[in-house]
GROMACS .gro file of C-alpha atoms in nm:
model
   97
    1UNK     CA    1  -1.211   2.578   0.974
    2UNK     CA    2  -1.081   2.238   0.855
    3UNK     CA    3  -1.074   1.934   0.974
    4UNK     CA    4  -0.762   1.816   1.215
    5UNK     CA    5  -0.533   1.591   1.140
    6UNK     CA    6  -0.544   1.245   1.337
    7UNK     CA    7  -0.243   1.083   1.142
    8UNK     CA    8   0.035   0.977   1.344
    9UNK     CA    9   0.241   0.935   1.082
   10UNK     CA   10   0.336   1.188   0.779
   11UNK     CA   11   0.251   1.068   0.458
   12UNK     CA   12   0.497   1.069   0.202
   13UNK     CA   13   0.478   1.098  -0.140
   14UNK     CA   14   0.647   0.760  -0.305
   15UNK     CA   15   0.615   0.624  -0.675
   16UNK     CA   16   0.664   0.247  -0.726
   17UNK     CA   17   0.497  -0.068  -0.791
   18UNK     CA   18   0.273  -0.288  -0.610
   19UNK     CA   19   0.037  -0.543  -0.584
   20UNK     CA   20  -0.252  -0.593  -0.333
   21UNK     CA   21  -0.363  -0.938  -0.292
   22UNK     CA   22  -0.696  -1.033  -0.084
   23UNK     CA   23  -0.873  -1.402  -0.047
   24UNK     CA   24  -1.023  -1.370  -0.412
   25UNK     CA   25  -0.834  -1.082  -0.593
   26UNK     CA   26  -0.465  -0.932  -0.669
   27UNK     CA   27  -0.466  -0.609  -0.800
   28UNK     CA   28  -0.178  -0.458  -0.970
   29UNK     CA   29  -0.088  -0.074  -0.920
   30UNK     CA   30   0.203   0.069  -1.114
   31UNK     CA   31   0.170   0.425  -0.894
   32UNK     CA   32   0.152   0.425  -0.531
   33UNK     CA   33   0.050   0.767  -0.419
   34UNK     CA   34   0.259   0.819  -0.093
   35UNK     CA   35   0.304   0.585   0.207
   36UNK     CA   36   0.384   0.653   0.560
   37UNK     CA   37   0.457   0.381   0.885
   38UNK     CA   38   0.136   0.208   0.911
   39UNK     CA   39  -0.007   0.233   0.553
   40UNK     CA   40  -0.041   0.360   0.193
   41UNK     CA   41  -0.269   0.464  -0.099
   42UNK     CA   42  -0.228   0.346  -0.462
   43UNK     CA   43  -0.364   0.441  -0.784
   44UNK     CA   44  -0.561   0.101  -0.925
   45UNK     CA   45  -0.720   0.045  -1.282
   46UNK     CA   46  -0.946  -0.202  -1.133
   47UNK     CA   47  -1.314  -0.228  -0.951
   48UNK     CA   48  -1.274  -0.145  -0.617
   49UNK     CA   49  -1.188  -0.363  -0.336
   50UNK     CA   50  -1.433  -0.422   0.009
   51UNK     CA   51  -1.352  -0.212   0.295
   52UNK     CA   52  -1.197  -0.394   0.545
   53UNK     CA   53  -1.101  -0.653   0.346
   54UNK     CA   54  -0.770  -0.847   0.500
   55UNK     CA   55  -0.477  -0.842   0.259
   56UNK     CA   56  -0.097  -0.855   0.139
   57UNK     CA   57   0.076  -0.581  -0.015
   58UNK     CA   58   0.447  -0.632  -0.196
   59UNK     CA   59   0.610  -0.329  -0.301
   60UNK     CA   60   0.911  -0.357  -0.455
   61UNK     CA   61   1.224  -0.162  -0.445
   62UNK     CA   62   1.392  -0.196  -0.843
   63UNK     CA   63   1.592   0.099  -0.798
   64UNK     CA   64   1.751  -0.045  -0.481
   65UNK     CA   65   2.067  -0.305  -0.482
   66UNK     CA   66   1.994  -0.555  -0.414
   67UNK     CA   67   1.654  -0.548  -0.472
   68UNK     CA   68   1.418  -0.512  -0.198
   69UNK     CA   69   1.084  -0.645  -0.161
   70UNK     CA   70   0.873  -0.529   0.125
   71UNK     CA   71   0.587  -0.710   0.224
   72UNK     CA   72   0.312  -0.611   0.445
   73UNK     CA   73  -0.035  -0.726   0.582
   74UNK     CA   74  -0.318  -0.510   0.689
   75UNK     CA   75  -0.671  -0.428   0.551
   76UNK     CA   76  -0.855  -0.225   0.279
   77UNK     CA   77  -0.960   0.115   0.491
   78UNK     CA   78  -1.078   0.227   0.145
   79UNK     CA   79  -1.128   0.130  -0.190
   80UNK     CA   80  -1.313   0.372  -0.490
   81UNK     CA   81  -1.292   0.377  -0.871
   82UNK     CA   82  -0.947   0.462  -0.927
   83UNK     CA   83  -0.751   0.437  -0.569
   84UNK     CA   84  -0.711   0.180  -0.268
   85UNK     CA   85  -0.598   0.238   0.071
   86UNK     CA   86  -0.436  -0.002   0.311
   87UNK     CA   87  -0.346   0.047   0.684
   88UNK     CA   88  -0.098  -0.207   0.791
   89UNK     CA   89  -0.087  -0.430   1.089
   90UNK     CA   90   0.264  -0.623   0.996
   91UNK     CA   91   0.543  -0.490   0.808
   92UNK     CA   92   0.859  -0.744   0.667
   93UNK     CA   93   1.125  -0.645   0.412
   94UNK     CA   94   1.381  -0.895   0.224
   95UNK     CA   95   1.664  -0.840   0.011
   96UNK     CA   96   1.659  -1.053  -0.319
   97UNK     CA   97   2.006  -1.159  -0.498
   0.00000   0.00000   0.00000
């Protein structure tokens, strides 16, 4: 039997940019692997972050017009060779002209 699902929110499958900034580090991640309301998971090239480290995410929007920047801050829920995972605690979006 597996195990059952405690997300509120449905994951979705989104392709884009990002960076991840914490206190000492910014990591760059040209895949996100899907988002969803209060967080999202990225493919990263880099060492792994701590867990429950506080930081700011910008993802931005180049296919959109104008171009759209969103910018949240939350925490690293987890971090391994290859992927990062951030749940958000404050979500803001701007458009750029």
């Amino acid at each position: 039997m597996g195990q059952e699902e405690r997300r509120e929110f449905i994951r979705v499958p989104f392709r884009t940019g990002l960076s991840v900034r914490t206190k000492d580090r910014t990591l760059w991640s040209t895949s996100s692997l899907d988002i969803s309301m209060t967080g999202l998971r990225a493919r990263i090239d880099e060492p792994p972050l701590e867990e429950g480290a506080a930081c700011e995410v910008e993802i931005v929007l180049s296919d959109a017009e104008p171009l759209v920047v969103i910018e949240a801050r939350g925490a690293v829920v987890r971090s391994a060779p290859g992927t990062v995972a951030v749940h958000f605690t404050a979500v803001s979006y701007t458009h750029l002209t």
